Amino acid sequence: MPGDRPFDHRHAELMDRVYRHQRHIYDFTRKYYLFGRDRLIRNLMLAPGERLVEIGCGTARNLVRIARLYPEAQLFGLDASQEMLKSASETIRRAGLAGRIGLAHGYAEELSQAMFGETRPFDACLFSYSLSMIPEWKQALLAASRTLSPNGRIHIVDFGDLRGLGIGRNFMLAWLRLFHVAPRVELLETFERVQSGKLHVLPGRYAFSVTMSRTCKSAFF
C-alpha cells in the first residue's frame, strides 16, 4: 500500500535549495505557464465557515485569492519548504490576512489537522501544481482524504501530458525537471478512465483540473 512506503525526508532540503532564491520571482515567472489556477479557485464554492487546506501552498498566492473571494472561509497552507513559507508569511502579512490564514511546515504525505493545532476535519484540500512535485503523490492524496469531513472534497490542478505543445513539449519537460517537477500523466489517465469527479482538461491537454469526493481515493488504491 502507498501508505506503507517510506518517503525521503531530504526532499524538504532539496526544495529549500531550489526555491531559496526562486521564491522571490516565483509568482512573476509562473503566471506564464501555471494555467487554470484562478478558474479552479472560482469553482471552489466554499460555504461560510468551511475549512480549506492547500498542500504545497508556496508563496500563498492562491490562499490570498481564496481569502478575498471567500471571506468567511477558514484557510490553512502546508509546504515542505521553509524558504517558501517565508515568502508565504510575507505575502499574507502584506495582504492584511495574517489572522485568517494558518501556515505549517511539513510533508504532504503526513498531512494532519494537528500540524495547525487543529482537531476539526477540513472541508476541502487543494493541490495546485503540487502533486507533480511530490514524490509519493498517491500517499499525499491518501493523507488528504483522511483529513476531510464526510462530505469533503479534493481539488487538483496540474500539468497534463503537454502534448498540445508540439515540438515545445521536450523543452517544457526539460525546464520543469530543473525544478524537480514531473507531470503526473498517470493521474490524468486515471481520472479519464474512471471518470471520477469533475474533470476539466485545458486545450491541448496542457493541464487539467478535477474536483473529487474523499471517497474517490479508491480509484488510486
XYZ file of C-alpha atoms in Angstrom:
221
model
C 0.000 0.000 0.000
C 1.214 3.559 -0.714
C 0.806 4.494 2.927
C 3.321 1.837 3.913
C 6.144 3.126 1.700
C 8.660 5.438 3.366
C 9.328 8.738 1.668
C 12.535 10.723 1.613
C 12.633 13.487 4.236
C 15.557 15.023 2.346
C 13.012 16.287 -0.172
C 12.381 19.353 2.010
C 16.083 20.213 1.950
C 16.037 19.881 -1.822
C 13.028 22.205 -2.080
C 14.764 24.766 0.101
C 17.801 24.728 -2.183
C 15.661 25.041 -5.304
C 13.486 27.878 -4.005
C 15.854 29.804 -1.729
C 16.245 32.408 -4.465
C 13.466 31.363 -6.852
C 10.802 32.274 -4.297
C 11.466 35.964 -4.889
C 10.441 35.721 -8.562
C 8.213 32.649 -8.384
C 4.820 34.306 -8.851
C 6.037 36.569 -11.645
C 7.561 33.749 -13.670
C 4.971 31.007 -13.046
C 1.970 33.027 -14.176
C 3.051 32.341 -17.753
C 2.552 28.591 -17.547
C 0.636 27.584 -14.403
C -2.756 27.841 -16.051
C -6.164 27.038 -14.607
C -5.496 28.072 -11.012
C -7.890 31.003 -10.864
C -10.696 29.114 -12.583
C -10.365 26.346 -10.001
C -10.436 28.917 -7.194
C -13.643 30.420 -8.584
C -15.187 26.949 -8.645
C -14.303 26.035 -5.055
C -17.712 27.254 -3.864
C -16.637 27.409 -0.228
C -19.544 27.937 2.143
C -19.186 30.285 5.145
C -17.160 28.610 7.859
C -15.757 25.867 5.643
C -12.112 24.957 6.104
C -9.648 24.556 3.227
C -6.018 23.493 3.322
C -3.689 23.991 0.374
C -0.976 21.341 0.166
C 2.157 22.877 -1.322
C 0.962 26.434 -0.772
C 4.228 28.010 -1.965
C 4.104 31.797 -1.751
C 0.451 31.774 -0.592
C -0.607 33.385 -3.866
C -3.632 31.091 -4.094
C -4.560 31.356 -0.422
C -4.729 35.141 -0.595
C -7.029 34.981 -3.629
C -9.211 32.395 -1.926
C -9.403 34.507 1.233
C -10.614 37.508 -0.757
C -13.158 35.533 -2.773
C -14.463 33.573 0.228
C -14.105 35.962 3.192
C -15.832 33.642 5.672
C -13.763 30.538 4.912
C -11.020 29.304 7.229
C -7.759 28.727 5.384
C -4.538 26.804 6.000
C -1.382 26.258 3.979
C 1.204 23.464 4.160
C 4.591 23.430 2.450
C 7.721 21.294 2.649
C 9.995 24.286 2.050
C 10.809 26.643 4.901
C 12.094 29.091 2.301
C 8.749 29.185 0.507
C 6.955 29.659 3.817
C 8.999 32.804 4.397
C 7.520 34.248 1.220
C 4.070 32.945 2.150
C 4.177 34.680 5.535
C 5.213 37.935 3.916
C 2.539 37.669 1.217
C -0.153 37.077 3.813
C 1.103 39.920 6.001
C 1.120 42.400 3.107
C -2.417 41.354 2.202
C -3.600 42.057 5.742
C -4.688 38.438 6.209
C -2.350 37.298 8.979
C -5.274 36.405 11.226
C -7.118 34.389 8.603
C -4.557 32.015 7.110
C -2.585 29.500 9.142
C 0.708 28.096 7.837
C 2.646 24.977 8.735
C 5.864 23.324 7.619
C 5.524 19.653 6.789
C 5.142 16.917 4.237
C 2.028 16.305 2.172
C 2.317 12.598 2.914
C 1.937 13.360 6.648
C -0.843 15.941 6.436
C -2.977 16.191 9.573
C -5.075 18.798 11.327
C -2.660 18.636 14.253
C 0.032 20.329 12.122
C -2.021 23.515 12.534
C -3.008 22.889 16.130
C -6.476 21.849 14.953
C -8.709 18.848 15.536
C -11.674 19.506 13.221
C -11.505 17.962 9.740
C -11.069 20.049 6.618
C -13.858 20.510 4.098
C -11.527 20.905 1.117
C -7.947 20.049 0.203
C -6.283 21.866 -2.690
C -3.318 20.658 -4.747
C -2.311 23.414 -7.177
C 0.609 22.232 -9.331
C 1.998 20.461 -6.284
C 1.264 16.784 -6.958
C 3.799 16.952 -9.797
C 6.425 17.865 -7.186
C 5.515 15.333 -4.503
C 7.486 12.074 -4.864
C 4.836 9.923 -3.128
C 1.830 11.656 -4.703
C -0.560 8.764 -4.096
C 0.342 8.795 -0.422
C -0.296 12.561 -0.392
C -3.792 12.050 -1.812
C -4.489 9.354 0.766
C -3.325 11.605 3.610
C -5.520 14.413 2.301
C -8.581 12.167 2.158
C -8.015 11.149 5.780
C -8.230 14.755 6.971
C -11.522 15.519 5.220
C -15.037 15.681 6.629
C -17.520 13.075 5.309
C -18.635 15.436 2.533
C -15.157 16.855 1.945
C -13.584 17.148 -1.494
C -10.160 17.266 -3.071
C -9.397 19.873 -5.745
C -6.486 19.377 -8.145
C -4.986 21.470 -10.933
C -1.757 20.265 -12.514
C 0.100 19.532 -15.717
C -1.381 17.127 -18.240
C 0.702 15.299 -20.821
C 1.681 18.611 -22.524
C 1.024 17.096 -25.932
C -0.540 20.350 -27.129
C 2.887 21.995 -27.086
C 4.127 20.052 -30.107
C 7.884 20.401 -30.516
C 7.948 22.631 -27.446
C 6.950 19.708 -25.237
C 10.506 18.436 -24.744
C 11.722 21.928 -23.894
C 8.966 22.356 -21.319
C 9.682 18.976 -19.743
C 13.395 19.829 -19.508
C 12.543 23.168 -17.891
C 10.277 21.507 -15.334
C 12.956 18.957 -14.457
C 15.181 21.833 -13.334
C 12.684 22.339 -10.514
C 12.133 18.630 -9.893
C 8.652 18.713 -11.407
C 7.341 15.542 -13.076
C 3.883 15.834 -14.708
C 1.685 13.010 -13.405
C 0.263 11.748 -16.670
C -0.949 8.604 -14.890
C -3.087 10.811 -12.624
C -4.854 12.357 -15.614
C -5.252 8.957 -17.246
C -6.819 7.542 -14.074
C -9.409 10.298 -13.935
C -10.198 9.856 -17.604
C -10.590 6.103 -17.133
C -12.790 6.076 -14.030
C -14.465 9.436 -14.703
C -14.223 10.356 -11.050
C -15.256 13.849 -10.066
C -15.498 16.732 -12.488
C -12.638 16.787 -14.977
C -11.654 19.886 -16.965
C -8.856 19.493 -19.485
C -7.321 22.678 -20.847
C -6.869 22.923 -24.639
C -4.186 20.576 -25.936
C -4.162 18.693 -22.612
C -1.634 21.206 -21.334
C -3.161 20.997 -17.877
C -6.198 19.588 -16.122
C -8.292 20.314 -13.066
C -10.574 17.999 -11.148
C -12.772 18.002 -8.074
C -13.431 14.693 -6.393
C -15.039 13.490 -3.186
C -12.920 11.915 -0.480
C -14.376 8.525 -1.378
C -12.873 8.682 -4.882
C -9.492 7.722 -3.450
C -10.478 4.125 -4.217
C -9.598 4.883 -7.860
C -5.910 5.020 -6.856
C -5.559 2.382 -4.126
